[in-house]
XYZ file of C-alpha atoms in Angstrom:
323
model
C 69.775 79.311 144.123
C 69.192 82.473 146.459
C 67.087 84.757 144.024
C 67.290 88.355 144.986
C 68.869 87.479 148.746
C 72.542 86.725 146.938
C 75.193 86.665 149.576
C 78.301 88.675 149.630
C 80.141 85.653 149.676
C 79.912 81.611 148.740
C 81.572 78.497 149.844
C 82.813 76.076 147.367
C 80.190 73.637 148.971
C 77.599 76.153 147.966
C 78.692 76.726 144.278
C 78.750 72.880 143.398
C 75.418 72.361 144.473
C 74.545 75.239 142.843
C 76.099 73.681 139.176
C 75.233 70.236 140.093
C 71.748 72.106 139.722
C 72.052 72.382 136.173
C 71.381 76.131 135.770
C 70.633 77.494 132.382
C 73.788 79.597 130.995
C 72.154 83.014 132.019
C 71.541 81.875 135.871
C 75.121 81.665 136.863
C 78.268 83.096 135.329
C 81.490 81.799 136.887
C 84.132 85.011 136.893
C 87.938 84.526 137.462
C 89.475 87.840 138.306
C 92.792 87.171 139.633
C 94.829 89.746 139.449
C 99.215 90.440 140.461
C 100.799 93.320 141.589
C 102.837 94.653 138.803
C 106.136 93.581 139.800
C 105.030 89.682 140.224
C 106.278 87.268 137.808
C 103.178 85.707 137.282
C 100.417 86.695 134.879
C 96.952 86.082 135.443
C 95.491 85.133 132.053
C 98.051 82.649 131.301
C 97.061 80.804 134.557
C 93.629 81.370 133.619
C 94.073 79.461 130.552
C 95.986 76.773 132.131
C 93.139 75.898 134.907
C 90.035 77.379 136.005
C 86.567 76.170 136.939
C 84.683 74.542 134.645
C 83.028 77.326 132.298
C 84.514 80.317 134.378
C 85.324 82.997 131.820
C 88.241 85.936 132.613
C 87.822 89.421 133.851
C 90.244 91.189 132.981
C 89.908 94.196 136.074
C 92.573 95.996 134.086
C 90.581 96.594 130.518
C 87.257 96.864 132.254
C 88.386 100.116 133.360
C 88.013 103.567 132.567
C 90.898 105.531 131.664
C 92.595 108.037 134.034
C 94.445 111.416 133.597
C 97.498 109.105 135.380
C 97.352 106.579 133.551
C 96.085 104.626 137.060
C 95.040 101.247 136.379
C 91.641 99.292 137.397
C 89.576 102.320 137.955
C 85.646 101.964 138.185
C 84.499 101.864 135.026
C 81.618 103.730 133.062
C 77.872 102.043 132.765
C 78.829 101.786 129.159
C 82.137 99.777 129.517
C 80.691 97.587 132.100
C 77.806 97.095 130.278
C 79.870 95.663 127.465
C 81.780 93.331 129.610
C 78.386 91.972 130.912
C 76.631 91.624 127.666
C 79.871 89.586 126.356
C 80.291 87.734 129.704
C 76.775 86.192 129.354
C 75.522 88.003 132.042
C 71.912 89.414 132.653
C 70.418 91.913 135.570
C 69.224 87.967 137.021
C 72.243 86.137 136.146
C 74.295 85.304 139.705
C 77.597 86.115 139.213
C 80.358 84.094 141.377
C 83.897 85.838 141.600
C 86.797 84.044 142.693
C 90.559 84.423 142.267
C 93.829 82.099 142.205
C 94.920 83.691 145.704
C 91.799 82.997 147.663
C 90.683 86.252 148.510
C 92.647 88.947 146.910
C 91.316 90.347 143.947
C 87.913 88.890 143.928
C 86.861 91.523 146.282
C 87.181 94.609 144.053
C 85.393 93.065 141.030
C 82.237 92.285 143.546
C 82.524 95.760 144.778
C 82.289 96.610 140.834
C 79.363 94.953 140.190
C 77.438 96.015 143.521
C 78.261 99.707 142.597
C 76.191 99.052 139.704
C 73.379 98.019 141.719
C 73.907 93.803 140.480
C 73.211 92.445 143.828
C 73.388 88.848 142.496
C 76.816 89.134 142.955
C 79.383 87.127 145.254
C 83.065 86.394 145.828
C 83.941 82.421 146.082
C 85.830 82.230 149.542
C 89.224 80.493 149.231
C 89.371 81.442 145.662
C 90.199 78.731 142.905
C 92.369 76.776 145.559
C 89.396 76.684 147.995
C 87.553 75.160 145.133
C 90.081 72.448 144.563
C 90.487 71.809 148.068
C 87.115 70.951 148.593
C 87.484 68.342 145.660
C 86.499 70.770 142.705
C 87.519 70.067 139.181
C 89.383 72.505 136.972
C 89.446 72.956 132.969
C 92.093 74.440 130.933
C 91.654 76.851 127.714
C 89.545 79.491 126.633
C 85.302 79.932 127.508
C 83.767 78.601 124.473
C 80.321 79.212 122.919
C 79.771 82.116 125.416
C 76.163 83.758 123.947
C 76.257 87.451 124.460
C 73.191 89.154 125.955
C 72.315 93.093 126.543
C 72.674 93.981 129.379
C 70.517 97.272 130.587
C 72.719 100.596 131.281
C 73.236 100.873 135.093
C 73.811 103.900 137.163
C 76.333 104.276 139.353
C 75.587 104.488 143.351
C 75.935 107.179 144.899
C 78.853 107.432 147.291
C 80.098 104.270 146.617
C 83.554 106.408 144.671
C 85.466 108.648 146.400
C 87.645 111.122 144.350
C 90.825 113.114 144.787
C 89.243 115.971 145.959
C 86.894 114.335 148.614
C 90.016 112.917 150.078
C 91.749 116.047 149.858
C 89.167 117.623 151.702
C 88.085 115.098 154.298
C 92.201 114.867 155.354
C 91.139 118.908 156.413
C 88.724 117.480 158.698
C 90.065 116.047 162.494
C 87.578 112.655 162.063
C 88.115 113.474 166.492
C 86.436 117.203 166.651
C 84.421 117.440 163.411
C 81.335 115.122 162.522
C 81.283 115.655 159.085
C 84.742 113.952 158.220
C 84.270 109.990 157.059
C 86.593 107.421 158.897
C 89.280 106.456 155.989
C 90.558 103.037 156.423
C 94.474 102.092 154.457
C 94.401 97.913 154.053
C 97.904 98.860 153.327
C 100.890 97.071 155.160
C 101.560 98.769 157.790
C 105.471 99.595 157.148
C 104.158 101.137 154.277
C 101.572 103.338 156.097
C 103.894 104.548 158.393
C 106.711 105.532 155.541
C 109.533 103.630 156.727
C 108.607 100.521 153.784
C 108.695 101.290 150.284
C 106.145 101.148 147.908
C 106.036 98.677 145.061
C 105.682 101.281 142.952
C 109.229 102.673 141.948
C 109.316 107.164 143.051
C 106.127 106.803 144.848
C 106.428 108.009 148.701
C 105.118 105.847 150.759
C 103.198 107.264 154.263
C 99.641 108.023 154.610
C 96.544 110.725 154.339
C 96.141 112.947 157.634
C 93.952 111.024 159.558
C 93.677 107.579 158.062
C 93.682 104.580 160.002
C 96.146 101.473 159.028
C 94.043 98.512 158.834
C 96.018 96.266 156.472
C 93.952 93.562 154.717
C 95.274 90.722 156.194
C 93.663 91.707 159.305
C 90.780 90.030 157.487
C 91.892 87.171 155.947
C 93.458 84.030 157.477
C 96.105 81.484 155.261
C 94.982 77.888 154.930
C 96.936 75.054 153.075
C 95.398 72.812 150.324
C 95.578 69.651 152.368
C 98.324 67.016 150.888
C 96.201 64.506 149.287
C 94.616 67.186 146.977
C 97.974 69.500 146.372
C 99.459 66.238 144.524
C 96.795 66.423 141.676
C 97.151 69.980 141.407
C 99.621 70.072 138.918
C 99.052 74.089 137.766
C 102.080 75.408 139.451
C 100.449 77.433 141.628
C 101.209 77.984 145.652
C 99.337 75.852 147.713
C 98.647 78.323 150.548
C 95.060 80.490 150.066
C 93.419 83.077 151.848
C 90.239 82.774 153.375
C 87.643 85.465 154.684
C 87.845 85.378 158.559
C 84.370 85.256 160.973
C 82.252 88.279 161.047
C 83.872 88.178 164.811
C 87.250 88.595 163.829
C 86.534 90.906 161.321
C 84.899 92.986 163.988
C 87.797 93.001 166.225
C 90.037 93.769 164.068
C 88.126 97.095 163.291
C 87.440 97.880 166.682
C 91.129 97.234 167.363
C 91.696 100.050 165.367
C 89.289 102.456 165.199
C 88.439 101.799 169.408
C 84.392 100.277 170.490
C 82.668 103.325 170.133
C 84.051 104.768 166.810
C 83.731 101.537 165.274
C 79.840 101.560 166.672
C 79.642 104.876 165.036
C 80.081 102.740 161.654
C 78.005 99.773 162.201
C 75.212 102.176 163.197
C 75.481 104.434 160.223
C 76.330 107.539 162.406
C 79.768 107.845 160.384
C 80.685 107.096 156.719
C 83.393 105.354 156.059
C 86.024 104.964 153.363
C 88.435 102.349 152.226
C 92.389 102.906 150.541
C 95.141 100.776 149.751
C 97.773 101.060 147.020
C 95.964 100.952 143.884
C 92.517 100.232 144.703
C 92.365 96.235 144.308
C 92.631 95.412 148.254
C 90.727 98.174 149.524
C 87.827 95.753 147.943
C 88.736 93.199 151.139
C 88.430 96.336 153.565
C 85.340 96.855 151.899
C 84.028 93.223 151.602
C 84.487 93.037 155.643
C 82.589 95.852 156.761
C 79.537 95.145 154.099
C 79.744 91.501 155.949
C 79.194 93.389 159.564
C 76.415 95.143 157.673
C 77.796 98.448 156.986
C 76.027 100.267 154.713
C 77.911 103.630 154.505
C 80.781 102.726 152.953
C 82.920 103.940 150.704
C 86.491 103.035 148.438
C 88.639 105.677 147.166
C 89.333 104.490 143.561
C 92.357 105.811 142.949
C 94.030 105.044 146.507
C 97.685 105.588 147.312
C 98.647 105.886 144.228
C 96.914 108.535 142.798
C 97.371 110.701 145.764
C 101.108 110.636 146.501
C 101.828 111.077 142.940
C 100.847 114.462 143.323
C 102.712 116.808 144.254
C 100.665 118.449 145.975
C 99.036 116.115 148.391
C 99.948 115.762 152.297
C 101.922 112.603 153.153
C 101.984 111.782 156.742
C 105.055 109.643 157.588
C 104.937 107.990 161.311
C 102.066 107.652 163.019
Protein backbone atom coordinates (compact mmCIF):
# COMPACT_ATOMS: atom_id res chain seq x y z
CA UNK A 1 0.00 0.00 0.00
CA UNK A 2 2.89 2.66 0.63
CA UNK A 3 6.02 0.59 -0.61
CA UNK A 4 9.19 1.88 0.88
CA UNK A 5 7.41 5.42 2.16
CA UNK A 6 5.64 3.31 5.28
CA UNK A 7 4.37 5.75 7.81
CA UNK A 8 5.16 5.78 11.43
CA UNK A 9 1.70 5.42 12.09
CA UNK A 10 -1.88 4.13 10.43
CA UNK A 11 -5.48 4.82 10.92
CA UNK A 12 -7.89 2.05 11.16
CA UNK A 13 -9.43 3.59 7.90
CA UNK A 14 -6.08 3.00 6.33
CA UNK A 15 -5.51 -0.68 7.44
CA UNK A 16 -9.02 -1.93 6.12
CA UNK A 17 -8.47 -0.68 2.85
CA UNK A 18 -5.30 -1.97 3.00
CA UNK A 19 -6.88 -5.87 3.79
CA UNK A 20 -9.89 -5.22 1.80
CA UNK A 21 -6.90 -5.18 -0.81
CA UNK A 22 -6.36 -8.70 -0.54
CA UNK A 23 -2.59 -8.70 0.14
CA UNK A 24 -0.68 -11.89 -0.18
CA UNK A 25 0.34 -13.28 3.47
CA UNK A 26 3.98 -11.83 3.17
CA UNK A 27 2.70 -8.07 2.31
CA UNK A 28 1.15 -7.35 5.61
CA UNK A 29 1.57 -8.95 9.02
CA UNK A 30 -0.93 -7.74 11.62
CA UNK A 31 1.15 -7.60 15.22
CA UNK A 32 -0.68 -7.34 18.63
CA UNK A 33 1.78 -6.29 21.26
CA UNK A 34 -0.14 -5.26 24.17
CA UNK A 35 1.57 -5.33 26.97
CA UNK A 36 0.59 -4.56 31.35
CA UNK A 37 2.60 -3.27 33.88
CA UNK A 38 3.44 -6.05 36.17
CA UNK A 39 1.19 -5.38 38.91
CA UNK A 40 -2.10 -5.25 36.52
CA UNK A 41 -4.52 -7.96 36.77
CA UNK A 42 -4.84 -8.42 33.30
CA UNK A 43 -2.69 -10.53 30.99
CA UNK A 44 -2.13 -9.80 27.55
CA UNK A 45 -2.13 -13.16 25.75
CA UNK A 46 -5.25 -14.31 27.25
CA UNK A 47 -6.98 -11.18 25.78
CA UNK A 48 -5.17 -11.83 22.74
CA UNK A 49 -6.76 -15.09 22.39
CA UNK A 50 -10.10 -13.90 23.28
CA UNK A 51 -10.24 -11.04 20.39
CA UNK A 52 -7.91 -9.60 18.04
CA UNK A 53 -7.94 -8.55 14.40
CA UNK A 54 -8.54 -10.86 12.00
CA UNK A 55 -5.12 -12.82 11.35
CA UNK A 56 -3.08 -10.57 13.86
CA UNK A 57 -0.57 -12.91 15.48
CA UNK A 58 1.07 -12.04 19.27
CA UNK A 59 4.32 -10.46 20.14
CA UNK A 60 5.22 -11.32 23.00
CA UNK A 61 7.80 -7.94 23.83
CA UNK A 62 8.77 -9.92 26.90
CA UNK A 63 10.42 -13.28 25.14
CA UNK A 64 11.63 -11.30 22.17
CA UNK A 65 14.14 -9.97 24.40
CA UNK A 66 17.57 -10.41 25.25
CA UNK A 67 18.51 -11.32 28.61
CA UNK A 68 19.99 -8.84 31.15
CA UNK A 69 22.54 -9.08 34.05
CA UNK A 70 19.14 -7.73 36.15
CA UNK A 71 17.04 -9.77 35.07
CA UNK A 72 15.27 -6.39 33.30
CA UNK A 73 12.55 -7.31 31.12
CA UNK A 74 11.80 -6.26 27.28
CA UNK A 75 15.27 -5.28 26.43
CA UNK A 76 16.27 -4.82 22.63
CA UNK A 77 16.93 -7.89 21.43
CA UNK A 78 19.88 -9.48 19.33
CA UNK A 79 19.64 -9.68 15.23
CA UNK A 80 19.47 -13.35 15.92
CA UNK A 81 16.42 -13.41 18.32
CA UNK A 82 14.59 -10.95 16.28
CA UNK A 83 15.33 -12.61 13.35
CA UNK A 84 13.60 -15.68 14.70
CA UNK A 85 10.53 -13.90 15.73
CA UNK A 86 10.29 -12.50 12.11
CA UNK A 87 10.93 -15.65 10.25
CA UNK A 88 8.06 -17.35 12.53
CA UNK A 89 5.82 -14.23 12.37
CA UNK A 90 5.64 -14.49 8.53
CA UNK A 91 7.46 -11.56 8.07
CA UNK A 92 9.95 -10.58 5.21
CA UNK A 93 12.47 -7.35 4.77
CA UNK A 94 9.05 -6.20 2.31
CA UNK A 95 6.39 -7.45 4.47
CA UNK A 96 4.51 -4.13 6.20
CA UNK A 97 4.18 -4.76 9.56
CA UNK A 98 1.10 -2.98 11.50
CA UNK A 99 1.47 -2.83 15.43
CA UNK A 100 -1.32 -2.11 17.55
CA UNK A 101 -2.22 -2.75 21.19
CA UNK A 102 -5.51 -3.25 23.43
CA UNK A 103 -4.80 0.30 25.12
CA UNK A 104 -4.58 2.39 22.01
CA UNK A 105 -1.26 3.62 22.13
CA UNK A 106 0.75 2.15 24.87
CA UNK A 107 2.85 -0.57 24.03
CA UNK A 108 2.67 -0.50 20.33
CA UNK A 109 5.22 2.15 20.34
CA UNK A 110 8.23 0.21 21.66
CA UNK A 111 7.75 -2.82 19.35
CA UNK A 112 7.84 -0.18 16.20
CA UNK A 113 10.84 1.35 17.73
CA UNK A 114 12.15 -2.47 17.69
CA UNK A 115 11.69 -3.07 14.35
CA UNK A 116 12.98 0.46 13.02
CA UNK A 117 16.23 -0.16 15.06
CA UNK A 118 16.66 -2.96 12.81
CA UNK A 119 16.45 -0.87 9.87
CA UNK A 120 12.48 -2.53 8.85
CA UNK A 121 11.08 0.71 7.82
CA UNK A 122 7.82 -0.96 6.68
CA UNK A 123 6.84 -0.70 10.00
CA UNK A 124 3.83 1.22 11.77
CA UNK A 125 1.81 1.47 14.97
CA UNK A 126 -2.22 1.29 14.41
CA UNK A 127 -3.44 4.59 16.21
CA UNK A 128 -6.20 3.89 18.77
CA UNK A 129 -4.97 0.42 19.13
CA UNK A 130 -7.47 -2.63 18.87
CA UNK A 131 -10.34 -0.32 20.30
CA UNK A 132 -9.67 2.29 17.55
CA UNK A 133 -10.13 -0.58 15.21
CA UNK A 134 -13.47 -1.56 16.61
CA UNK A 135 -14.60 1.83 16.86
CA UNK A 136 -14.29 2.50 13.42
CA UNK A 137 -16.52 -0.69 12.77
CA UNK A 138 -13.59 -3.33 12.61
CA UNK A 139 -14.20 -6.96 13.21
CA UNK A 140 -12.33 -9.05 15.75
CA UNK A 141 -11.48 -12.99 15.85
CA UNK A 142 -10.79 -15.05 18.78
CA UNK A 143 -8.03 -17.99 19.12
CA UNK A 144 -4.72 -18.68 18.05
CA UNK A 145 -2.94 -17.48 14.26
CA UNK A 146 -3.31 -20.52 12.26
CA UNK A 147 -1.38 -21.78 9.21
CA UNK A 148 1.24 -18.98 9.79
CA UNK A 149 4.18 -20.05 6.94
CA UNK A 150 7.53 -19.20 8.34
CA UNK A 151 10.01 -17.35 6.12
CA UNK A 152 13.92 -16.33 6.70
CA UNK A 153 14.31 -13.46 7.43
CA UNK A 154 17.99 -11.80 6.60
CA UNK A 155 20.24 -10.95 9.85
CA UNK A 156 19.90 -7.17 10.54
CA UNK A 157 22.29 -4.87 12.21
CA UNK A 158 21.52 -2.82 14.76
CA UNK A 159 21.53 1.22 14.26
CA UNK A 160 23.74 2.98 15.58
CA UNK A 161 22.70 5.19 18.47
CA UNK A 162 19.40 4.14 18.50
CA UNK A 163 20.41 2.18 22.43
CA UNK A 164 21.64 3.98 25.06
CA UNK A 165 23.42 2.03 27.90
CA UNK A 166 24.13 2.44 31.59
CA UNK A 167 27.21 3.98 31.15
CA UNK A 168 26.20 6.62 28.45
CA UNK A 169 23.64 7.73 30.92
CA UNK A 170 25.98 7.69 33.64
CA UNK A 171 28.13 9.84 31.83
CA UNK A 172 25.86 12.26 30.01
CA UNK A 173 24.11 13.01 33.81
CA UNK A 174 28.12 14.51 34.26
CA UNK A 175 27.37 16.81 31.57
CA UNK A 176 25.15 20.35 32.43
CA UNK A 177 22.90 19.77 28.90
CA UNK A 178 22.98 24.21 29.82
CA UNK A 179 27.02 24.83 29.57
CA UNK A 180 28.30 21.77 27.67
CA UNK A 181 27.31 20.88 23.94
CA UNK A 182 28.20 17.52 23.98
CA UNK A 183 25.52 16.27 26.59
CA UNK A 184 22.12 14.77 24.72
CA UNK A 185 18.72 16.20 26.05
CA UNK A 186 17.21 13.04 28.14
CA UNK A 187 13.54 13.07 28.15
CA UNK A 188 11.52 10.76 31.42
CA UNK A 189 7.70 9.97 29.87
CA UNK A 190 7.45 9.11 33.46
CA UNK A 191 4.54 10.56 35.68
CA UNK A 192 5.60 13.29 36.98
CA UNK A 193 5.09 12.47 40.91
CA UNK A 194 7.30 9.85 40.14
CA UNK A 195 10.04 12.03 38.55
CA UNK A 196 10.11 14.27 41.22
CA UNK A 197 10.37 11.35 44.11
CA UNK A 198 7.49 12.16 46.12
CA UNK A 199 5.24 9.00 44.08
CA UNK A 200 6.32 5.59 44.32
CA UNK A 201 7.33 3.39 41.82
CA UNK A 202 5.39 0.34 40.76
CA UNK A 203 8.17 -1.49 41.28
CA UNK A 204 8.35 -2.59 45.06
CA UNK A 205 12.38 -1.08 46.75
CA UNK A 206 12.95 0.88 43.70
CA UNK A 207 13.54 4.80 44.52
CA UNK A 208 11.75 6.73 42.59
CA UNK A 209 13.34 10.47 41.40
CA UNK A 210 15.24 11.13 38.34
CA UNK A 211 18.86 11.32 36.39
CA UNK A 212 20.70 14.83 36.89
CA UNK A 213 19.45 16.71 34.22
CA UNK A 214 16.51 14.91 32.71
CA UNK A 215 13.49 16.56 31.72
CA UNK A 216 9.86 15.13 32.90
CA UNK A 217 7.85 14.80 29.89
CA UNK A 218 5.33 12.11 30.88
CA UNK A 219 3.73 10.25 27.94
CA UNK A 220 0.46 11.36 28.23
CA UNK A 221 1.59 14.65 27.16
CA UNK A 222 1.22 12.88 23.82
CA UNK A 223 -1.65 11.01 23.81
CA UNK A 224 -5.29 12.13 24.22
CA UNK A 225 -8.33 9.51 25.73
CA UNK A 226 -11.25 8.92 23.41
CA UNK A 227 -14.36 6.68 24.19
CA UNK A 228 -15.61 3.84 21.88
CA UNK A 229 -18.85 5.56 21.00
CA UNK A 230 -22.09 3.66 22.60
CA UNK A 231 -23.51 1.97 19.68
CA UNK A 232 -20.21 0.03 19.07
CA UNK A 233 -19.15 -0.57 23.01
CA UNK A 234 -22.50 -2.81 23.20
CA UNK A 235 -21.08 -5.45 20.69
CA UNK A 236 -17.86 -5.40 22.26
CA UNK A 237 -18.36 -8.03 24.53
CA UNK A 238 -14.29 -8.76 25.38
CA UNK A 239 -14.29 -7.17 28.72
CA UNK A 240 -12.09 -4.70 27.97
CA UNK A 241 -12.29 -0.70 29.00
CA UNK A 242 -13.85 1.27 26.56
CA UNK A 243 -11.63 4.36 26.86
CA UNK A 244 -8.32 4.33 24.25
CA UNK A 245 -5.54 6.45 23.68
CA UNK A 246 -4.89 8.15 20.64
CA UNK A 247 -1.63 9.88 19.20
CA UNK A 248 -2.21 13.70 19.47
CA UNK A 249 -1.39 16.32 16.24
CA UNK A 250 2.15 16.82 15.33
CA UNK A 251 1.07 20.44 16.92
CA UNK A 252 0.40 19.28 20.20
CA UNK A 253 3.08 17.06 20.26
CA UNK A 254 5.29 20.01 19.54
CA UNK A 255 4.05 22.04 22.33
CA UNK A 256 4.23 19.82 24.63
CA UNK A 257 8.08 19.49 23.99
CA UNK A 258 8.67 22.98 23.72
CA UNK A 259 6.71 23.35 26.97
CA UNK A 260 9.36 21.59 28.43
CA UNK A 261 12.46 21.81 27.01
CA UNK A 262 11.67 25.99 26.11
CA UNK A 263 11.53 27.19 21.82
CA UNK A 264 15.01 27.24 21.27
CA UNK A 265 16.24 23.98 22.97
CA UNK A 266 13.51 22.17 21.49
CA UNK A 267 14.73 23.82 17.90
CA UNK A 268 18.07 22.52 18.83
CA UNK A 269 16.30 18.93 18.39
CA UNK A 270 14.20 19.33 15.42
CA UNK A 271 17.29 20.74 13.68
CA UNK A 272 19.63 17.98 14.64
CA UNK A 273 21.99 20.38 16.59
CA UNK A 274 21.31 18.17 19.85
CA UNK A 275 20.70 14.40 20.34
CA UNK A 276 18.22 13.40 22.24
CA UNK A 277 17.24 10.51 24.49
CA UNK A 278 14.10 8.97 25.79
CA UNK A 279 13.44 7.09 29.64
CA UNK A 280 10.59 5.92 31.44
CA UNK A 281 10.25 3.06 33.93
CA UNK A 282 11.12 0.05 32.10
CA UNK A 283 11.55 1.03 28.65
CA UNK A 284 7.93 0.27 27.09
CA UNK A 285 6.63 4.09 27.17
CA UNK A 286 9.72 5.74 26.39
CA UNK A 287 8.64 4.14 22.78
CA UNK A 288 5.59 7.01 22.83
CA UNK A 289 8.35 9.74 23.72
CA UNK A 290 10.09 8.34 20.96
CA UNK A 291 7.19 7.79 18.45
CA UNK A 292 6.41 11.75 18.93
CA UNK A 293 9.56 13.26 18.17
CA UNK A 294 10.26 10.75 14.99
CA UNK A 295 6.59 12.23 13.96
CA UNK A 296 8.13 16.04 14.22
CA UNK A 297 10.94 14.51 12.18
CA UNK A 298 13.62 14.04 14.61
CA UNK A 299 16.18 12.08 13.52
CA UNK A 300 18.68 12.06 16.46
CA UNK A 301 17.02 10.24 18.78
CA UNK A 302 17.66 7.98 21.15
CA UNK A 303 15.83 5.41 24.10
CA UNK A 304 17.69 4.25 27.00
CA UNK A 305 16.75 0.51 27.13
CA UNK A 306 17.00 -0.18 30.41
CA UNK A 307 15.31 3.17 31.81
CA UNK A 308 14.46 3.78 35.44
CA UNK A 309 14.75 0.68 36.36
CA UNK A 310 17.98 -0.38 35.62
CA UNK A 311 19.51 2.74 36.90
CA UNK A 312 18.07 3.22 40.39
CA UNK A 313 18.63 -0.32 41.12
CA UNK A 314 22.08 0.44 41.40
CA UNK A 315 23.52 1.46 44.00
CA UNK A 316 25.56 3.46 42.71
CA UNK A 317 23.68 5.75 40.44
CA UNK A 318 22.60 9.54 41.28
CA UNK A 319 18.88 9.96 42.04
CA UNK A 320 17.69 13.44 41.92
CA UNK A 321 14.54 13.88 44.07
CA UNK A 322 12.63 17.43 43.49
CA UNK A 323 13.12 19.28 40.73
Amino acid sequence: MFGDNCPLVVTPAQLHNFKASEPSSSDLVILDASWHMPNSPRKADAEYLASHIPSARFLDIDRVASPHPLSLPHMMPDPETFVDACSKFGITPETHVVIYDTHGVFSSPRALYMFRAFGHHRSSILDGGLLGWQSHGGQTESGASENVQSTEYPTPSLIKDVVKDYEQMVANAELNPATNAGAFYVLDARPRGRFLGVDPEPRPGLSSGHMPYAVSLPFSAFVETHTVPEHIASKITDKLPLNYTRLRSNQAILAALEDVLGADRAQEVLEGRRPIVTSCGSGMTAGILWLGLKLLGVERVGLYDESWTGYAMRKESKIVKGE
